[in-house]
Short mmCIF file of C-alpha atoms and ligand atoms in Angstrom, two decimals:
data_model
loop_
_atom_site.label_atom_id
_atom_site.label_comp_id
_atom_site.label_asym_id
_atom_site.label_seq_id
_atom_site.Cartn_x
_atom_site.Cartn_y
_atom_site.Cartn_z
CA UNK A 11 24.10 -10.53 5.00
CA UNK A 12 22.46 -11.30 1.74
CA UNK A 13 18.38 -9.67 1.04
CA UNK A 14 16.98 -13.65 0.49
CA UNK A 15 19.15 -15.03 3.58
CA UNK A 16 18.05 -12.56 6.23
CA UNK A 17 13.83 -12.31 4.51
CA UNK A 18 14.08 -15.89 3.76
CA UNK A 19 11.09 -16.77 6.80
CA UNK A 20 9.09 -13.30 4.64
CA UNK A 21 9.88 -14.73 1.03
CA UNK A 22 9.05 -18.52 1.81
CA UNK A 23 5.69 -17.23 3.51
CA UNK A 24 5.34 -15.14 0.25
CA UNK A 25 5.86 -18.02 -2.34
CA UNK A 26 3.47 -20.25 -0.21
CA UNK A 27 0.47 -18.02 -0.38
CA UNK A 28 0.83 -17.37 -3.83
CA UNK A 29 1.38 -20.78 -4.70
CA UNK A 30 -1.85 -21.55 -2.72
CA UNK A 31 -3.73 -18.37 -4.33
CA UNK A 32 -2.70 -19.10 -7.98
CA UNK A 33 -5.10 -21.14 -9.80
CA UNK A 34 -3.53 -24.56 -10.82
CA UNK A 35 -3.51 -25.74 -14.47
CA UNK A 36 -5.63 -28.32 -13.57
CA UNK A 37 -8.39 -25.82 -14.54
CA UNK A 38 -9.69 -25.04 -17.64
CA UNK A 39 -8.28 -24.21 -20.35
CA UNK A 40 -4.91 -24.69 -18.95
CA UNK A 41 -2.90 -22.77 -21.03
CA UNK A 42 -3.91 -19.37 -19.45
CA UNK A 43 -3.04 -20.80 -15.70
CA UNK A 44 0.18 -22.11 -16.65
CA UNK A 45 0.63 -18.58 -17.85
CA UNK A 46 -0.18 -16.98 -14.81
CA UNK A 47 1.65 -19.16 -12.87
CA UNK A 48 4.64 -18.36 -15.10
CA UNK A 49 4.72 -14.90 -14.91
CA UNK A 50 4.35 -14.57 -10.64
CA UNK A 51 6.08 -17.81 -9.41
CA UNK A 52 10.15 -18.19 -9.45
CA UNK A 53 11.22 -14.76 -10.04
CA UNK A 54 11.65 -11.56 -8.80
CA UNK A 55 13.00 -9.21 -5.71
CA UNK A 56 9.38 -9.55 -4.06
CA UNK A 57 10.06 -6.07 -2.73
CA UNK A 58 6.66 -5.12 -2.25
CA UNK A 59 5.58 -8.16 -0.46
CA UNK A 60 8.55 -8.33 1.63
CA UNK A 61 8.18 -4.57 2.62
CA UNK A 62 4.09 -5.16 3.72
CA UNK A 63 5.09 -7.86 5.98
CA UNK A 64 8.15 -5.28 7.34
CA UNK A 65 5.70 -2.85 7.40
CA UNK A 66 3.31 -5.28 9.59
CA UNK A 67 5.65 -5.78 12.10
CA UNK A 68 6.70 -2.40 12.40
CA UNK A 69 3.33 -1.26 13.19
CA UNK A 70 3.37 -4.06 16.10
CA UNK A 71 1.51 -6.89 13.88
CA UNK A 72 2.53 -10.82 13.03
CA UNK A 73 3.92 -10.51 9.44
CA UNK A 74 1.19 -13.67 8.64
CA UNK A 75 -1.34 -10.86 9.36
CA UNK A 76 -0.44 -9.15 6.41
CA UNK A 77 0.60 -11.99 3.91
CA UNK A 78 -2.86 -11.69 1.70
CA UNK A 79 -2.30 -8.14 0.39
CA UNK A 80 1.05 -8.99 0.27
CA UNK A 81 0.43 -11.32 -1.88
CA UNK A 82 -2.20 -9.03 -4.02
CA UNK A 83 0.12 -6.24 -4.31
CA UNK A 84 2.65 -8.55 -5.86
CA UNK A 85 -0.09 -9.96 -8.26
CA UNK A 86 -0.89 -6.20 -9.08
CA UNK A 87 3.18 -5.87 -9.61
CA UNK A 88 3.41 -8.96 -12.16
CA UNK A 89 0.44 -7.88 -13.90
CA UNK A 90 2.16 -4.59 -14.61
CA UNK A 91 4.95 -6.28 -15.97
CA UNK A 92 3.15 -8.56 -18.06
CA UNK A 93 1.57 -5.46 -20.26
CA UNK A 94 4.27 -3.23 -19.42
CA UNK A 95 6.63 -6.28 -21.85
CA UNK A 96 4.52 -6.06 -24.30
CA UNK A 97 5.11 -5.24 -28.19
CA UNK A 98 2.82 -2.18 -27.86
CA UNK A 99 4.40 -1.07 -24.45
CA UNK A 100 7.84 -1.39 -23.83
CA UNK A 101 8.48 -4.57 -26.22
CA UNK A 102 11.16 -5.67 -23.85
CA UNK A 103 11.71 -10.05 -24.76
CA UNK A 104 13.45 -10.67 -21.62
CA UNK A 105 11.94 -10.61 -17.85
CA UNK A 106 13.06 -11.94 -14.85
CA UNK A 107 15.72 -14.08 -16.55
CA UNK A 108 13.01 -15.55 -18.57
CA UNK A 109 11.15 -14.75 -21.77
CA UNK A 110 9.04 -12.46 -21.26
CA UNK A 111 5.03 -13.84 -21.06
CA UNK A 112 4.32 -12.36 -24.42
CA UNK A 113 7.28 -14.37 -26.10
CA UNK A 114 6.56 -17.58 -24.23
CA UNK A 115 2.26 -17.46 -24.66
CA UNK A 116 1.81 -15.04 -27.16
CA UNK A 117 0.54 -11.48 -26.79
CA UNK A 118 -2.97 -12.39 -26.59
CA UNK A 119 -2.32 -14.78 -23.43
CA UNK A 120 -0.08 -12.41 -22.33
CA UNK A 121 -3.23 -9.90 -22.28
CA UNK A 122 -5.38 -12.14 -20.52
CA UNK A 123 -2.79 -12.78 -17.93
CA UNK A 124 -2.27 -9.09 -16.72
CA UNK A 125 -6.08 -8.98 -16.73
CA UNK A 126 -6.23 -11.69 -14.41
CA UNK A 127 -3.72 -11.36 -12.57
CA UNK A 128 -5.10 -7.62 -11.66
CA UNK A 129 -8.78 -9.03 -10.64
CA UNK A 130 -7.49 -11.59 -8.47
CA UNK A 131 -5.60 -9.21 -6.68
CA UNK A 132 -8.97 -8.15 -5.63
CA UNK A 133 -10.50 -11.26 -4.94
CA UNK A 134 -7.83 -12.76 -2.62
CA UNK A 135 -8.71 -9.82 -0.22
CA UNK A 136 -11.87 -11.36 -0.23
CA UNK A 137 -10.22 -14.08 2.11
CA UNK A 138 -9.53 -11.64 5.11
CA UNK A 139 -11.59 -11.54 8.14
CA UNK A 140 -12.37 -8.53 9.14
CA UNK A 141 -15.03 -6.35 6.86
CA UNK A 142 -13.23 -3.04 7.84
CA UNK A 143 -9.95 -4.05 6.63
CA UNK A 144 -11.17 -5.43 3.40
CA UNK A 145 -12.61 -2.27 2.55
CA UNK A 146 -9.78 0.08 4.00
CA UNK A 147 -7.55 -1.84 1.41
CA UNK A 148 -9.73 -1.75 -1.49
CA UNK A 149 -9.57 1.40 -0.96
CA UNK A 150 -5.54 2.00 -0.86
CA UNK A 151 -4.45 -0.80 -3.24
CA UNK A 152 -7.02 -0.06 -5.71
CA UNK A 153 -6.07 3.72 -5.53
CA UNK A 154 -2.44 3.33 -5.96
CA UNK A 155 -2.88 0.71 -9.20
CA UNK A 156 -5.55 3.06 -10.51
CA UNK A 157 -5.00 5.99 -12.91
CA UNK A 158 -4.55 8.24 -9.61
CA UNK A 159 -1.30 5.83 -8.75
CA UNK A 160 0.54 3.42 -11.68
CA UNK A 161 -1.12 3.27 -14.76
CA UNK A 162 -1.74 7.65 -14.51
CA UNK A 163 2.51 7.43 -13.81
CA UNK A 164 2.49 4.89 -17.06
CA UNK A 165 0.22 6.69 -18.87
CA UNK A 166 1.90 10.01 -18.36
CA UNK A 167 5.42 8.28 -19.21
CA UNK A 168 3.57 7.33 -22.63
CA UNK A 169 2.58 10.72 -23.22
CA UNK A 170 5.39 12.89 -22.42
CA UNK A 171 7.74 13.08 -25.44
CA UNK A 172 11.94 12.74 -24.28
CA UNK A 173 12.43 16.24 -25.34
CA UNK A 174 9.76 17.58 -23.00
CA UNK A 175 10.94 16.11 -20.15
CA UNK A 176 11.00 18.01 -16.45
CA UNK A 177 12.19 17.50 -13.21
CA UNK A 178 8.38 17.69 -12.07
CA UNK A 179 7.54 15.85 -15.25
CA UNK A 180 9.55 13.21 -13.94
CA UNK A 181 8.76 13.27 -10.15
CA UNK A 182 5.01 12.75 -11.49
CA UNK A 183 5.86 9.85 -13.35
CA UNK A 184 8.36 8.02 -11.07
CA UNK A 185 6.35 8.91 -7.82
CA UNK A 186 2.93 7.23 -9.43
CA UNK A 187 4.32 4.66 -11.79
CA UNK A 188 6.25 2.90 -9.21
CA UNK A 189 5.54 5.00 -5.72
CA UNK A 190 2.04 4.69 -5.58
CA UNK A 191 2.50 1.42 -5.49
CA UNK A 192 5.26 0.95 -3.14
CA UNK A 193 4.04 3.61 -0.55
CA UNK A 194 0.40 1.14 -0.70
CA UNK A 195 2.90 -2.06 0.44
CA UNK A 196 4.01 -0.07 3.81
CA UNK A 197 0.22 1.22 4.28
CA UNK A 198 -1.09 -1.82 3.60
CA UNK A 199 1.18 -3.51 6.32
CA UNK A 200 0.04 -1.23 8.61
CA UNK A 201 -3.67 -2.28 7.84
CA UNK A 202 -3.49 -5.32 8.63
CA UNK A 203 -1.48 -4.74 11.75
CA UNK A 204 -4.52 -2.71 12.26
CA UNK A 205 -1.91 0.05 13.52
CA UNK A 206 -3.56 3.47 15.01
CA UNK A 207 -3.74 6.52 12.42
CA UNK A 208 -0.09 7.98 13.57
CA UNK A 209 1.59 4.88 13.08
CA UNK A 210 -0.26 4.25 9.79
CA UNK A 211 1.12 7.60 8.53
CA UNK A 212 4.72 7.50 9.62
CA UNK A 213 4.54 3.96 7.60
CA UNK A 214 2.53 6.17 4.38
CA UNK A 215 5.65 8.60 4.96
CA UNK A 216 8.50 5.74 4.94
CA UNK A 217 6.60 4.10 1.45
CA UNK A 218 6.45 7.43 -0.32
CA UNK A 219 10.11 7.86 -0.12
CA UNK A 220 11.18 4.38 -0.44
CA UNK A 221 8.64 4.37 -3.37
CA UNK A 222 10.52 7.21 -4.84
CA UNK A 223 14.36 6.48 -4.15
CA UNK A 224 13.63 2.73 -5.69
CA UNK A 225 12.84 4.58 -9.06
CA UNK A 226 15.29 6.81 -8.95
CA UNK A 227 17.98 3.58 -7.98
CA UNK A 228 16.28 1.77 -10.99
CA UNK A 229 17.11 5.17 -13.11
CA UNK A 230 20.75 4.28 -12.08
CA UNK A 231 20.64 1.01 -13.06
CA UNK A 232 19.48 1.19 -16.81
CA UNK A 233 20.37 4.91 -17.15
CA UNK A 234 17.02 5.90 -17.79
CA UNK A 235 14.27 8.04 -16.24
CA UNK A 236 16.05 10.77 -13.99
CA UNK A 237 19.50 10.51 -15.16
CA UNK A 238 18.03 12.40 -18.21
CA UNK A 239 18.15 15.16 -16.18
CA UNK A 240 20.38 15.30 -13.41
CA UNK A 241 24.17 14.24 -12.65
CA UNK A 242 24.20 10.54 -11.21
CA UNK A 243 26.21 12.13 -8.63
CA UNK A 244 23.01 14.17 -7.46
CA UNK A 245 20.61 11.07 -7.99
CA UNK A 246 23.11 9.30 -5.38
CA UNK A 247 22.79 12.07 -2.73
CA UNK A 248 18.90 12.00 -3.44
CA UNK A 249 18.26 8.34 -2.80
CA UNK A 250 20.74 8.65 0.61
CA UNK A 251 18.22 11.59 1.96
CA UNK A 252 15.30 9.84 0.67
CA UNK A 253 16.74 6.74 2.34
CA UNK A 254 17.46 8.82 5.80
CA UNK A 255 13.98 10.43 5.58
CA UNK A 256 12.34 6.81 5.17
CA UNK A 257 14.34 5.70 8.22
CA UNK A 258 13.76 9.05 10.48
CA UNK A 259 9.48 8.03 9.67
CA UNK A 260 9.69 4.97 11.67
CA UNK A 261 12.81 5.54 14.05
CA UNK A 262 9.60 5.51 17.08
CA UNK A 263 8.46 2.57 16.31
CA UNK A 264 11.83 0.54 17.73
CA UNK A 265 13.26 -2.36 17.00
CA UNK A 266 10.01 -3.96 15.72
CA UNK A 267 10.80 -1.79 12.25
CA UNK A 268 14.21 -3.22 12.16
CA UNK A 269 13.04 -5.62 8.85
CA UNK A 270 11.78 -2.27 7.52
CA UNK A 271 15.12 -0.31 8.05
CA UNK A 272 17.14 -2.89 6.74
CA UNK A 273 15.11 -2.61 3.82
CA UNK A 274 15.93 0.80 3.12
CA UNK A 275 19.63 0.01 3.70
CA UNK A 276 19.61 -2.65 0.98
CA UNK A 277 17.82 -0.44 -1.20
CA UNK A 278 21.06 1.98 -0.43
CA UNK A 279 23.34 -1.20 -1.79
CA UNK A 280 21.52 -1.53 -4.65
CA UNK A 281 22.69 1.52 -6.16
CA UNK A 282 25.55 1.51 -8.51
C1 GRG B 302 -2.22 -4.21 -15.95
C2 GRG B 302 -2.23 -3.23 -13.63
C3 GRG B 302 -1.84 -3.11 -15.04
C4 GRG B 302 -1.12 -2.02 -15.42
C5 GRG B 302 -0.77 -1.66 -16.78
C6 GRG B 302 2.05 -1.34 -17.86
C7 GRG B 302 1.43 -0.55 -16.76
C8 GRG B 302 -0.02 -0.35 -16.75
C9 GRG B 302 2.18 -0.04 -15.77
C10 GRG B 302 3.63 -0.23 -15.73
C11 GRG B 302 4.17 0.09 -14.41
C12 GRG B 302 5.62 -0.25 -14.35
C13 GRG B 302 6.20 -1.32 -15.22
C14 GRG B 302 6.37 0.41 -13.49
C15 GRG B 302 7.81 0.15 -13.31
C16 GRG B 302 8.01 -0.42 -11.96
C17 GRG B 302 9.37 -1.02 -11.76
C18 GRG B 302 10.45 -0.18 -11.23
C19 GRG B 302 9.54 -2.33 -12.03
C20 GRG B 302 10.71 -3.10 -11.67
O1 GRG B 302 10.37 -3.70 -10.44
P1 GRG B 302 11.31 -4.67 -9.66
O2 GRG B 302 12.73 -4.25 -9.79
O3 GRG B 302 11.11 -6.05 -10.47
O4 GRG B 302 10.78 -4.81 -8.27
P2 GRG B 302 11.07 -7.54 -9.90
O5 GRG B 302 11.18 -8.40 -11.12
O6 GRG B 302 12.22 -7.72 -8.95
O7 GRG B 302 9.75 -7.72 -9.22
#
């Protein structure tokens, strides 16, 4: 079974919300909302949003519970990408089968439309009812985006030259730059299933090593990042036990975490 066909109900429910949450170029000036809407709608795996909803229902919620920081955490994603494309960053021309925001706006649109697309993250969690779990994921998503979670993984990436390279070196960077974030998808669906502390962990658990095998799959992919350092043969057996491990986290929770699991197993197909 194909990743869109079996979270087609997760990914329609996705592009909804942030079609509804993305400001329309009606507004003024229009330029930098067409932008926005450029860079987040049509394109991309949506694995973050797909795994909070997962993560939702595995912790015993409605997936719709969760479908606000869903949606920021993809908005936080996009805006990374946005300033991660550009000139000064990692000049890449291409993204998502499209050029990239910077080639199609200009860099300084392309500015403006990580900015934004990084406070409105924040203010669509405004739209959640309950106080408690507004504030319990301010605190996580903000965390994980900050300079304790991506941008310290991106900055450190920046800073460490090739040759100085480490296993831990590398750890650091692929466990922030891309964990961080990915470990605050599964906590996040378990905030808004408002799931009790154990099940909240065993989701933290799953994210951190889902977080950290889709790097190192990614390293695969465009032979960058870990395959500096280690055989692909090893980076394969790594992603299977990270895979295992993420599976063994939520193996209590039944068949309510199947969406989650079969997450982790196309994560497993991904890699070459
Ligand atoms: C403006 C919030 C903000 C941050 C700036 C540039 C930067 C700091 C951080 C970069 C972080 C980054 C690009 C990490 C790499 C993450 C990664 C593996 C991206 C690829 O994600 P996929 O495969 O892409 O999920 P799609 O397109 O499918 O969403």
């Amino acid at each position: 079974l194909k990743y869109e066909i079996y979270y087609q109900e997760y990914l329609e429910a996705i592009e909804a919300t942030l079609t509804e949450y993305l400001p329309v170029q009606v507004n003024h000036p229009p330029v930098i909302h067409e932008a926005i809407r450029y860079a987040v709608l049509q394109g991309g795996k949506r694995f973050r949003p797909v795994l909070t909803l997962a993560a939702c229902e595995a912790a015993g919620g409605d997936f719709r519970q969760a479908l606000i920081p869903a949606v920021a955490l993809e908005m936080i994603h996009a805006s990374s990408l946005v300033h991660d494309d550009l000139p000064s960053l990692d000049n890449d021309l291409m993204r998502r089968g499209k050029p990239s925001c910077h080639v199609q706006f200009g860099e300084p649109i392309a500015i403006l439309v990580g900015d934004s697309l990084l406070v409105m993250a924040f203010h669509i969690l405004t739209k959640l009812d309950s106080p408690q779990q507004v504030q319990e994921l301010l605190d996580e998503i903000s965390t994980a985006a900050g300079t304790y979670g991506m941008i310290g993984g991106q900055a450190a990436d920046l800073l460490t030259p090739r040759e100085e390279l480490t296993i831990p070196i590398l750890d650091y960077i692929s466990t922030h730059k891309t964990g961080k974030l990915i470990k605050a998808s599964t906590v996040s669906g378990a905030i808004a299933a408002g799931a009790p502390q154990k099940v909240r962990n065993q989701l933290l658990k799953c994210g951190e090593c889902l977080g950290l095998a889709f790097q190192s799959v990614d390293d695969l992919l465009d032979k960058d990042g870990y395959t500096r350092l280690m055989k692909d043969k090893e980076i394969r057996q790594k992603v299977r036990d990270l895979i295992a491990t993420a599976k063994r986290e939520v193996r209590s929770l039944g068949s309510q975490a199947d969406k989650l699991t079969a997450l982790a197993d196309f994560l497993l197909k991904r890699m070459p």
